[in-house]
Tab-separated table of C-alpha atoms and ligand atoms in Angstrom:
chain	number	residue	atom	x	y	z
A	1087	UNK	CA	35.345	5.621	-7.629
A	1088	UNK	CA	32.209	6.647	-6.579
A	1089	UNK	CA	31.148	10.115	-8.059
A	1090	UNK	CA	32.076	8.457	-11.466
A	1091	UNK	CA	30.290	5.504	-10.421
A	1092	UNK	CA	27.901	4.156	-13.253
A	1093	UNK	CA	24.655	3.931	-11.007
A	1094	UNK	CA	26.371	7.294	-8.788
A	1095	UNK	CA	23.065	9.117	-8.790
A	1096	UNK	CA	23.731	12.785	-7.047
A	1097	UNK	CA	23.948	10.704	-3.695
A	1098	UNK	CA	23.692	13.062	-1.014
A	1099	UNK	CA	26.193	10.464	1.419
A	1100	UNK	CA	27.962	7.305	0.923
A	1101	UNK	CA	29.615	5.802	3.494
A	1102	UNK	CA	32.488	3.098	4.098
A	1103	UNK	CA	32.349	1.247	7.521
A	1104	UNK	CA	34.732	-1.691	8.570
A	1105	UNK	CA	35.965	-3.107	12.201
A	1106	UNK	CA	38.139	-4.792	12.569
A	1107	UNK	CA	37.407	-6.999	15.797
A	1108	UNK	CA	33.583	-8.261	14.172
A	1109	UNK	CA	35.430	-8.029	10.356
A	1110	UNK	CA	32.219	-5.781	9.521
A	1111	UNK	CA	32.568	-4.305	6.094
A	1112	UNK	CA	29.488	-2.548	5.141
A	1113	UNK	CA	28.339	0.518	2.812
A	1114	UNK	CA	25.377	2.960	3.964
A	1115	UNK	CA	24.124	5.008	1.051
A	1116	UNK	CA	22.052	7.511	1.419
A	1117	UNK	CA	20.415	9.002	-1.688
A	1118	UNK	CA	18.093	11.950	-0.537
A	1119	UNK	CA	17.227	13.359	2.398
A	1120	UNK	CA	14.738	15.880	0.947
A	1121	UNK	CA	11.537	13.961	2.332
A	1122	UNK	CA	13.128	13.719	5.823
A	1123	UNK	CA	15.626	10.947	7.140
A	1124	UNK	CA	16.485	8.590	4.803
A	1125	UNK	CA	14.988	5.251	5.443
A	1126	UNK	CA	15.717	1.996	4.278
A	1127	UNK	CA	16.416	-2.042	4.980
A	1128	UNK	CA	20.078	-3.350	5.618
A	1129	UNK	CA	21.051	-6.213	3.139
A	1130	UNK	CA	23.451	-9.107	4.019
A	1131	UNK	CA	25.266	-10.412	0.966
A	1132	UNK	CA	27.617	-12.466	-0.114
A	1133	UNK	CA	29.622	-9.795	-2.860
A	1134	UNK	CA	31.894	-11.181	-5.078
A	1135	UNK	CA	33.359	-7.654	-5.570
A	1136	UNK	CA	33.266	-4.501	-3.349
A	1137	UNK	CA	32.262	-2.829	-6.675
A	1138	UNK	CA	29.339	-4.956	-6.639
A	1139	UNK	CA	28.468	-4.354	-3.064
A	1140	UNK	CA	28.611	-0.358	-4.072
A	1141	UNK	CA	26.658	-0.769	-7.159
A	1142	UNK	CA	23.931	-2.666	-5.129
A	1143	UNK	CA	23.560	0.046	-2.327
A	1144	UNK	CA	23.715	2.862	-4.468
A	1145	UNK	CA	20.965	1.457	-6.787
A	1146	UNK	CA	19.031	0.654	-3.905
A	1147	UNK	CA	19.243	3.549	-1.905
A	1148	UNK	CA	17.774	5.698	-5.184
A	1149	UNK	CA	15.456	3.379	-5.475
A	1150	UNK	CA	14.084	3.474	-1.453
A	1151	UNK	CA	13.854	7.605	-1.977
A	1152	UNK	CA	11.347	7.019	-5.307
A	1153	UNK	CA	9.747	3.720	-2.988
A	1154	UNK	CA	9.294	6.669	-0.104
A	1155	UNK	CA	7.839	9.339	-2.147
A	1156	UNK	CA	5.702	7.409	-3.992
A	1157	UNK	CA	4.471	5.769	-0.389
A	1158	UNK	CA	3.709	9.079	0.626
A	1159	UNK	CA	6.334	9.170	3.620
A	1160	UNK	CA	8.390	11.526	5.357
A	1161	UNK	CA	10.934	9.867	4.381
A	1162	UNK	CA	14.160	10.077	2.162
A	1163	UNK	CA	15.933	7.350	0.345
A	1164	UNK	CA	18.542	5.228	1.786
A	1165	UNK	CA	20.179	1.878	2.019
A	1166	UNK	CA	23.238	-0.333	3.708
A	1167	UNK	CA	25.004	-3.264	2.605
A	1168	UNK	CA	26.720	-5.820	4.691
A	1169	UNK	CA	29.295	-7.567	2.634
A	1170	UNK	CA	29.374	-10.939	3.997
A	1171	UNK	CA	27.505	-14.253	3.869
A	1172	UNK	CA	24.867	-13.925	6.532
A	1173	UNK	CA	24.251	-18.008	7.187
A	1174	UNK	CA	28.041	-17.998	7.738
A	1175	UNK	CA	29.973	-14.830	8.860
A	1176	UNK	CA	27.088	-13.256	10.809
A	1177	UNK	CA	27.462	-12.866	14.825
A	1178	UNK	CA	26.300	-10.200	17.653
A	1179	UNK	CA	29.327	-8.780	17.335
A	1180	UNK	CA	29.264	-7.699	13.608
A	1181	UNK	CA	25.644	-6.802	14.156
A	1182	UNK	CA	26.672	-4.403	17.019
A	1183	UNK	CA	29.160	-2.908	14.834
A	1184	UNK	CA	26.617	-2.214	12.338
A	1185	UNK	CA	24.579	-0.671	14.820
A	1186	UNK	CA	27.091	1.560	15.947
A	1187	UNK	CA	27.879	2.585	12.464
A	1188	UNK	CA	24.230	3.727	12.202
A	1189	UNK	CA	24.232	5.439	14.698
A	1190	UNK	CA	27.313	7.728	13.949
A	1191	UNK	CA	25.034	9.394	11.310
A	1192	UNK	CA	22.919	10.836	13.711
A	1193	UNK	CA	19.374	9.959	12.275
A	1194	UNK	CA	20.032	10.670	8.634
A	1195	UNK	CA	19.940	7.311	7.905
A	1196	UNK	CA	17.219	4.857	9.643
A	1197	UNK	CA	18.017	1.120	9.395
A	1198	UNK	CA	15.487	-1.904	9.103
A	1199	UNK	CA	15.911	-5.589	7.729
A	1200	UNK	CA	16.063	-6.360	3.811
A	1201	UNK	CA	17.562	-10.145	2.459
A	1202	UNK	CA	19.781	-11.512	4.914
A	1203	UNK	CA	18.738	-9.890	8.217
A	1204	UNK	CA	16.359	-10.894	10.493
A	1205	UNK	CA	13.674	-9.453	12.941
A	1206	UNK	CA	16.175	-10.522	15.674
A	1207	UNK	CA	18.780	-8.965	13.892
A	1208	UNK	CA	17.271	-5.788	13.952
A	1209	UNK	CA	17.208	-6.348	18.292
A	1210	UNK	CA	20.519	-6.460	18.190
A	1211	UNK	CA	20.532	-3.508	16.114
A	1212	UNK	CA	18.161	-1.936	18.607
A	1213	UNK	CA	21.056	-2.153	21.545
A	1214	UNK	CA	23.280	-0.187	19.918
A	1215	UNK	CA	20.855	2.608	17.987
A	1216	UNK	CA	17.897	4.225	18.163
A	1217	UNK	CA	17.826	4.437	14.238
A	1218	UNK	CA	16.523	1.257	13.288
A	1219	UNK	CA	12.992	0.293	12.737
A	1220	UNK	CA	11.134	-3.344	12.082
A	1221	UNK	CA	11.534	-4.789	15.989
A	1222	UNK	CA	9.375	-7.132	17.539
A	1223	UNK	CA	5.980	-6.537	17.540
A	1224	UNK	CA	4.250	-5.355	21.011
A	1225	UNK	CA	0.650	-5.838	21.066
A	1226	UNK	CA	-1.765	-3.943	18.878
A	1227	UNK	CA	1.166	-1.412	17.633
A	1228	UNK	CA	2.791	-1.269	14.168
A	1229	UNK	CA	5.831	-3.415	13.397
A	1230	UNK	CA	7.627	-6.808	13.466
A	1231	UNK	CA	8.937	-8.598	10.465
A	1232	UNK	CA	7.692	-6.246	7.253
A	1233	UNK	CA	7.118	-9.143	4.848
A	1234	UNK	CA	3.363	-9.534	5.472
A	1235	UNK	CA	2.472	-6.343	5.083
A	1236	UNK	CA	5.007	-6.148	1.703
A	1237	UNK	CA	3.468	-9.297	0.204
A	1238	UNK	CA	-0.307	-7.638	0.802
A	1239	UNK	CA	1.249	-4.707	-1.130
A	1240	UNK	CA	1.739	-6.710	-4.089
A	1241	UNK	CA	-0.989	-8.091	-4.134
A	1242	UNK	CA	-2.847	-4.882	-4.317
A	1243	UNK	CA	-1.026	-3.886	-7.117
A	1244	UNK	CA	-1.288	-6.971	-8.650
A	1245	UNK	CA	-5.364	-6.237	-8.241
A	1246	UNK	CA	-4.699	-2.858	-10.122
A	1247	UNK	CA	-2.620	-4.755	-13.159
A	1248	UNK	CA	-5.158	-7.488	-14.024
A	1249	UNK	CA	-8.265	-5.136	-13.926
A	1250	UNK	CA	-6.218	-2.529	-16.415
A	1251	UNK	CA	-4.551	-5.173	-18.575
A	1252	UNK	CA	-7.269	-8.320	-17.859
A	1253	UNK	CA	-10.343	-6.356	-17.343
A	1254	UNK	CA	-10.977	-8.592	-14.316
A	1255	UNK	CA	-11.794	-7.886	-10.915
A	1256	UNK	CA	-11.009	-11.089	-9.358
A	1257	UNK	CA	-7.768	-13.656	-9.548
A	1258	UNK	CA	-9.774	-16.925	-9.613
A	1259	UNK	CA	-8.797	-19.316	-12.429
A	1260	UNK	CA	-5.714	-17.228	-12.784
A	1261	UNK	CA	-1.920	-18.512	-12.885
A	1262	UNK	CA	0.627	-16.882	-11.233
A	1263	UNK	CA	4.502	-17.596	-11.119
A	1264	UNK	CA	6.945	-16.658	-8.152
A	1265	UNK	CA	10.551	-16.529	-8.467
A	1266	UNK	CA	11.313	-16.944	-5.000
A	1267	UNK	CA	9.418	-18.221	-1.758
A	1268	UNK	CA	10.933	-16.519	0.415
A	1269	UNK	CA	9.251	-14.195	3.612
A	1270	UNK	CA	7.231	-12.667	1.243
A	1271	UNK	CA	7.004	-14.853	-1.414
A	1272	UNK	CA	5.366	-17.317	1.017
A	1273	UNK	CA	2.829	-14.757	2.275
A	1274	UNK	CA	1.986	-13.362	-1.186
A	1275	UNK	CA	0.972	-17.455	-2.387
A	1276	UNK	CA	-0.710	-17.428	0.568
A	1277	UNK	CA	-3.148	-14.253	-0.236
A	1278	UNK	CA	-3.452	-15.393	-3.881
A	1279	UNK	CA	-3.964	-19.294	-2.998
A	1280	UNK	CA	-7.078	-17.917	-1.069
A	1281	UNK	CA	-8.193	-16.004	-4.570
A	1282	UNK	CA	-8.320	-19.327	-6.200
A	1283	UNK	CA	-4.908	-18.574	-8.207
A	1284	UNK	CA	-3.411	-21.604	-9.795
A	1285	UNK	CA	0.518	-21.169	-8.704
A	1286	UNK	CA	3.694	-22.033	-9.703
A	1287	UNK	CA	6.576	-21.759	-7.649
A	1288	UNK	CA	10.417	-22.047	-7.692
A	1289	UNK	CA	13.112	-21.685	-5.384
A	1290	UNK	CA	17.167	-22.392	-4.740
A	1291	UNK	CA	15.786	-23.811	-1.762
A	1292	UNK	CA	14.106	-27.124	-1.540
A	1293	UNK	CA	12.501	-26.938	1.680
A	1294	UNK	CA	10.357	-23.575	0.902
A	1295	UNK	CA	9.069	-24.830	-2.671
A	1296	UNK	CA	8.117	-27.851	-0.746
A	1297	UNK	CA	5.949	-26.148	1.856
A	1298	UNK	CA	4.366	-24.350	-1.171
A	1299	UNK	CA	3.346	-27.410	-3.157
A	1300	UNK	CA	1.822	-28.674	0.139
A	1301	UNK	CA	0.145	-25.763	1.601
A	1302	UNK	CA	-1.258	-24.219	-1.519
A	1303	UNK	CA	-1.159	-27.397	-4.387
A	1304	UNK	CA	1.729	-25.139	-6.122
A	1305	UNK	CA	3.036	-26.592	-9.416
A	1306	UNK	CA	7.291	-26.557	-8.797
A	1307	UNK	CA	9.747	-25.490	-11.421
A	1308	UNK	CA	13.268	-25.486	-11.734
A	1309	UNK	CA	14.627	-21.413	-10.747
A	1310	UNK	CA	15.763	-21.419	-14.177
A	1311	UNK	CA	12.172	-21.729	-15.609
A	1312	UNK	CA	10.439	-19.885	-13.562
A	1313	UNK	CA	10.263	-16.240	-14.961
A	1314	UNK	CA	9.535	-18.154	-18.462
A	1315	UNK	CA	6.403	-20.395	-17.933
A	1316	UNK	CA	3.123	-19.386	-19.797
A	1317	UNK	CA	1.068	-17.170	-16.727
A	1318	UNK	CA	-1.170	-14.303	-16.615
A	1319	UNK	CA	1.213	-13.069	-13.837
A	1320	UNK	CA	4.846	-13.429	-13.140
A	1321	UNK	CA	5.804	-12.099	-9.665
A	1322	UNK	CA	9.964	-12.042	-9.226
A	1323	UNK	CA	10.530	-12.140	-5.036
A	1324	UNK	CA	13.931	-12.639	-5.026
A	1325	UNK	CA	16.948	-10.680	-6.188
A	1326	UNK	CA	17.103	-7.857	-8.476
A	1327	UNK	CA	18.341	-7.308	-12.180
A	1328	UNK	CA	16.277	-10.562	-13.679
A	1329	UNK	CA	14.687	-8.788	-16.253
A	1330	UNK	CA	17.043	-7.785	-19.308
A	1331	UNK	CA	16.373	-7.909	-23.001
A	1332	UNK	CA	17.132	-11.314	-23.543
A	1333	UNK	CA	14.991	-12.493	-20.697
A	1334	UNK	CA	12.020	-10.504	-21.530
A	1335	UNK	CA	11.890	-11.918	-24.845
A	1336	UNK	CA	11.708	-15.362	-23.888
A	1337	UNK	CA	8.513	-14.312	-21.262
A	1338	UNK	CA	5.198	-16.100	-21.650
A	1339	UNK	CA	3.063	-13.956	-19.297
A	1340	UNK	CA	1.228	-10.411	-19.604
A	1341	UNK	CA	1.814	-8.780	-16.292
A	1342	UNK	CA	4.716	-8.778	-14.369
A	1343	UNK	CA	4.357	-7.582	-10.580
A	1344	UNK	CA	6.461	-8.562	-7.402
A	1345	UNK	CA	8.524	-7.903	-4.222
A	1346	UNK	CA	12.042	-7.920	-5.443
A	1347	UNK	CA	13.899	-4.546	-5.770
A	1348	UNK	CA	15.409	-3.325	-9.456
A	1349	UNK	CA	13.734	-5.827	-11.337
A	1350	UNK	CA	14.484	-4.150	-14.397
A	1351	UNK	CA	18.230	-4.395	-14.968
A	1352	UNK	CA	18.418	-1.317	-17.003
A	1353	UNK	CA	15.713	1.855	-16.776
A	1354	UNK	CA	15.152	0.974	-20.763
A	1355	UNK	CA	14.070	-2.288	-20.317
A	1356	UNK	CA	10.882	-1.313	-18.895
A	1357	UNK	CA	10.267	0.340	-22.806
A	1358	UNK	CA	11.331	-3.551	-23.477
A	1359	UNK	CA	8.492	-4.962	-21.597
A	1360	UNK	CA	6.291	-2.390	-23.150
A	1361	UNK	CA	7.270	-3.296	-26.851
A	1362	UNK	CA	6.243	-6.857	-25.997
A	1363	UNK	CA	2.823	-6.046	-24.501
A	1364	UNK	CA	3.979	-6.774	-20.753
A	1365	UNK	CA	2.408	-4.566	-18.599
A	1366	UNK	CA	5.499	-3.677	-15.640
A	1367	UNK	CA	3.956	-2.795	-12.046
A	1368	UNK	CA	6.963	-0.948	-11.046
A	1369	UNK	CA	8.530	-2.628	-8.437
A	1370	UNK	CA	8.706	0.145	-6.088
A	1371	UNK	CA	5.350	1.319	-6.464
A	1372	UNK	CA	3.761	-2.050	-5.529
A	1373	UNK	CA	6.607	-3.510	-2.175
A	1374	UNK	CA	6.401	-0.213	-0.277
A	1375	UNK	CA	4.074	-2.350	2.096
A	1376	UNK	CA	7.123	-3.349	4.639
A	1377	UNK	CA	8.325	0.236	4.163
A	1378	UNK	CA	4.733	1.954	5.426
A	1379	UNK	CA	4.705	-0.434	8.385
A	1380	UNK	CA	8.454	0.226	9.036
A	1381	UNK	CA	7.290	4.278	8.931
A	1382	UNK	CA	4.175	3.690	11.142
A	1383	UNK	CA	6.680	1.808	14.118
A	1384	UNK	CA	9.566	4.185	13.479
A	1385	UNK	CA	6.955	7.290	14.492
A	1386	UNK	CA	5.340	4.956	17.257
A	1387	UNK	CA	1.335	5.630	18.476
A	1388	UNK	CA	-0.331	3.821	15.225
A	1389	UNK	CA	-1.737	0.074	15.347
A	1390	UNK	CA	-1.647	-2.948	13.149
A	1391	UNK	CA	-5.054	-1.651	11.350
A	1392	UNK	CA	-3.818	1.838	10.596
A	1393	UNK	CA	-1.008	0.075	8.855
A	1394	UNK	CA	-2.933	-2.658	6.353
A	1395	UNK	CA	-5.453	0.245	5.593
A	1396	UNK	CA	-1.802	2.115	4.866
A	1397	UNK	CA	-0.900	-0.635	2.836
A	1398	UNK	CA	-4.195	-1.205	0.776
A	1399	UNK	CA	-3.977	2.165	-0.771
A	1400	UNK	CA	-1.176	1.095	-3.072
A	1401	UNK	CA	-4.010	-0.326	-5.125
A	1402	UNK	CA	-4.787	3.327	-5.927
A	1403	UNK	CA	-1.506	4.663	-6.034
A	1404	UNK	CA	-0.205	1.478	-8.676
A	1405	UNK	CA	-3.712	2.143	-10.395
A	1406	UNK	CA	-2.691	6.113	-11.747
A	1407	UNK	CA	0.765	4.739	-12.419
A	1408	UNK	CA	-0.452	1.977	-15.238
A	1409	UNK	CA	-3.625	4.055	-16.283
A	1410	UNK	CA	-1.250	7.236	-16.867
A	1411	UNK	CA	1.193	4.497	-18.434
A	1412	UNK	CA	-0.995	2.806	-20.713
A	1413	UNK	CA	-3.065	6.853	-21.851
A	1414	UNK	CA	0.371	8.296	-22.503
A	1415	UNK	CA	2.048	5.248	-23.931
A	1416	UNK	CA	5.061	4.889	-21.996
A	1417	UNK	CA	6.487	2.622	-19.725
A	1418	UNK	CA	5.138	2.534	-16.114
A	1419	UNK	CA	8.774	2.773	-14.679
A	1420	UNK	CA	9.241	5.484	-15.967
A	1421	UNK	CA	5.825	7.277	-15.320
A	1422	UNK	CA	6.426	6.525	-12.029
A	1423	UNK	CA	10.479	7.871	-11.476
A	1424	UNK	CA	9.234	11.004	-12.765
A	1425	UNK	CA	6.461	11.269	-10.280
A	1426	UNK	CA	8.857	10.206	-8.099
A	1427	UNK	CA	11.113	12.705	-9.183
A	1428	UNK	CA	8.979	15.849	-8.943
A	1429	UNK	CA	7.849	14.984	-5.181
A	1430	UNK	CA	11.334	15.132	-4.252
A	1431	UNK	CA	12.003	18.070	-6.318
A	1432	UNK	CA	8.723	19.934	-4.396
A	1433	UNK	CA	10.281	18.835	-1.432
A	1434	UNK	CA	13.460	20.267	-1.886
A	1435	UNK	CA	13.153	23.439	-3.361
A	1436	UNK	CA	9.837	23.741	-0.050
A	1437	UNK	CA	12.850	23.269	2.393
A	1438	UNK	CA	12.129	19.943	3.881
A	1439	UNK	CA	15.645	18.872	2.797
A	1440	UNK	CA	18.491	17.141	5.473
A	1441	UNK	CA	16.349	16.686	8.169
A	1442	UNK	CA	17.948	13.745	10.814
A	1443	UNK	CA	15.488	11.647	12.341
A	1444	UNK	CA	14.221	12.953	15.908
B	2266	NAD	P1	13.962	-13.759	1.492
B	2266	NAD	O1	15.435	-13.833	1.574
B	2266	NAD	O2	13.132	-14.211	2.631
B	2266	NAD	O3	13.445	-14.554	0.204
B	2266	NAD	C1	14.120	-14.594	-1.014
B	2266	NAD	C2	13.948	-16.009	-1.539
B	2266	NAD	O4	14.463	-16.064	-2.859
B	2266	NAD	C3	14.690	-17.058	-0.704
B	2266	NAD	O5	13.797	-18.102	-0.354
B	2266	NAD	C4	15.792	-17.527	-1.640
B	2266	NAD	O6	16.146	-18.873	-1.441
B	2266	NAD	C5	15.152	-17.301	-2.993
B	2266	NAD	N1	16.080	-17.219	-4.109
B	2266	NAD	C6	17.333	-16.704	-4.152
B	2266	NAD	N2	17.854	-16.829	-5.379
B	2266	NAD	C7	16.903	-17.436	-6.140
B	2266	NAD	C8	16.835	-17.825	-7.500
B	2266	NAD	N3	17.855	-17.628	-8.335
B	2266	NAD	N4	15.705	-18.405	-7.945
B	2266	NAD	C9	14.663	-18.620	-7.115
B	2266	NAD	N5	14.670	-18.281	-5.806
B	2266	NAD	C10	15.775	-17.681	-5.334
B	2266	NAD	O7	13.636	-12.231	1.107
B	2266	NAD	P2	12.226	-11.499	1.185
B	2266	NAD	O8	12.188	-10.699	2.414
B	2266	NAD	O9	11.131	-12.456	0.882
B	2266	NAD	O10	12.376	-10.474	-0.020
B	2266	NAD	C11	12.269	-10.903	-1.360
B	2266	NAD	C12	12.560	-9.733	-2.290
B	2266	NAD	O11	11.645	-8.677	-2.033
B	2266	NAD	C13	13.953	-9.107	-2.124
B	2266	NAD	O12	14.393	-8.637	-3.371
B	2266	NAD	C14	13.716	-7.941	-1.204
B	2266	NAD	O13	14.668	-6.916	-1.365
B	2266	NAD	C15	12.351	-7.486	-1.681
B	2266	NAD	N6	11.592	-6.771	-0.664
B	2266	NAD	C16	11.323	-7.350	0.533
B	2266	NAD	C17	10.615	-6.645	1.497
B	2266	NAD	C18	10.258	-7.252	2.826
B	2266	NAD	O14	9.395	-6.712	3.525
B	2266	NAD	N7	10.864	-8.364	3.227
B	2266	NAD	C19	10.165	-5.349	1.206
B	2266	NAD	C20	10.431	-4.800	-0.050
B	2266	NAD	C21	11.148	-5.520	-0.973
């Protein structure tokens, strides 16, 4: 079922891909095309269910075209899923496959990497489509691996959440948790470590809390913990859906600002976080960093410096979300879907809809 489809969100496209000699079985949402070609990452994950697979790209793929308009790209909304575990079934051939798939859209839907998929994935991608952004770098142009450029994105609008809800300018002496030290996890410690941010860290994987504790003097906590240790900022940077009723009540922080997509399992949680005096830097808002880059390579001619610059203006951008949040007294997810909303809406009802990529 997918028009009845709890999270079925007037998707303009959704569709099914398997082969059978890779044993590819992926989903490629796309949401909106009213901005201009949908664009967004591929995600390699273990499902338990197709239904959850389908739930996953269809949430994600709305949530790329509010990430896009609120980035200010020409850019729709889109997403894929590869349903599959990506340390274990993952080879050139099913990559190829995938490829291919993307490229029998045509350009409505461009490709990049998201959890599971690497930069050299996204070569192989390359071979088989021209609708895939997030290569290798080359010199002084935009691209490579996103994460970087994502994690400097949160941090920005982690700069715009403690100056409206901590009246300070500057992280030092602050704490700050992250769920998840991951590609950007790692980079956003990194950029807060330098602030003079007192960190703790947790992760399913020894190895990467490890490097943190060593590299930046990170505190380690069980992935259980995490989200629930007393900190002026919790940062979630790994999977989605962690923040429900029953987990907001038991958090110990004020802000809560980081990479991972659909934080909020539920829209209405975000009044939740509200009620409890937890100021919510919509997730969207603040990781479109990977996504500008990503939209810099895809339409080629810009450099490295044209992108952070890019990327630093989601300061601003997060800054009117909470301000208008906090004057109007509503949640800042939803402040920001309906801003979201009404550039698409413009954009649609101008014309600019179902475009394909060039
Ligand atoms: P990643 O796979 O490199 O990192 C995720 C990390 O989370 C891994 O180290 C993993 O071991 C860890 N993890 C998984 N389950 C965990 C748990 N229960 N508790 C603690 N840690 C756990 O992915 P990434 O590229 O760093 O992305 C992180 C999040 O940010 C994802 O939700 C992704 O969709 C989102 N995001 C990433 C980018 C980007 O540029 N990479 C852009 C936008 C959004």
């Amino acid at each position: 079922m997918i028009f009845g489809a709890e999270n079925f969100d007037a998707h303009e496209q959704v569709v099914f891909f398997h082969d059978q000699d890779s044993g590819l079985k992926a989903i490629v949402a796309v949401h909106s095309t009213a901005l201009g070609p949908a664009a967004g990452g591929c995600r390699m994950w273990p499902y338990a269910t197709e239904a959850q697979a389908l739930t996953d790209v269809l949430r994600l793929s709305r949530g790329m075209s509010f990430k896009n308009a609120m980035a200010g790209l020409s850019f729709g909304g889109g997403k894929s899923v590869i349903i599959g575990d990506a340390r274990r079934e993952k080879s050139e051939g099913l990559l190829r496959a995938f490829g291919r798939a993307v490229g029998s859209l045509n350009g409505r839907y461009i490709t990049a990497e998201d959890v599971g998929i690497t930069e050299a994935d996204v070569g192989i991608l390359a071979q088989e489509t021209q609708y895939v952004s997030g290569r290798k770098q080359v010199g002084a142009a935009a691209g490579g691996n996103p994460a970087p450029k994502t994690a400097f994105g949160v941090f920005q609008g982690m700069r715009a959440a403690i100056e409206l809800k901590l009246q300070r300018k500057d992280f030092a002496g602050l704490t700050v948790a992250v769920q998840g030290i991951g590609q950007v996890g790692y980079h956003l410690c990194r950029l807060l470590h330098k602030e003079g941010v007192s960190l703790v860290v947790a992760d399913v994987n020894t190895d990467s809390v490890a490097r943190a504790a060593a590299e930046f003097g990170a505190r380690v906590v069980t992935p259980e913990e995490v989200l629930f240790v007393k900190a002026d900022i919790v940062a979630p940077c790994a999977l989605g859906a962690i923040l429900t009723p029953d987990s907001v009540a038991r958090l110990q922080t004020s802000i809560i600002a980081g990479a991972a997509n659909n934080q909020l399992a539920t829209d209405a949680v975000g009044e939740t976080l509200k009620n409890h005096g937890i100021l919510y830097a919509p997730d969207y808002v603040i990781n479109s960093g990977g996504i500008i880059n990503v939209s810099l390579e895809y339409a080629g001619g810009h450099d490295e410096k044209e992108a952070w610059t890019k990327v630093a203006r989601i300061y601003e951008t997060t800054h009117m979300v909470l301000e208008r949040a906090m004057n109007e007294q509503r949640a800042p997810n939803a402040v920001a879907d309906e801003m979201a909303k009404n550039l698409i809406a413009a954009a649609r009802s101008a014309g600019r809809g179902g475009k394909a990529a060039a």
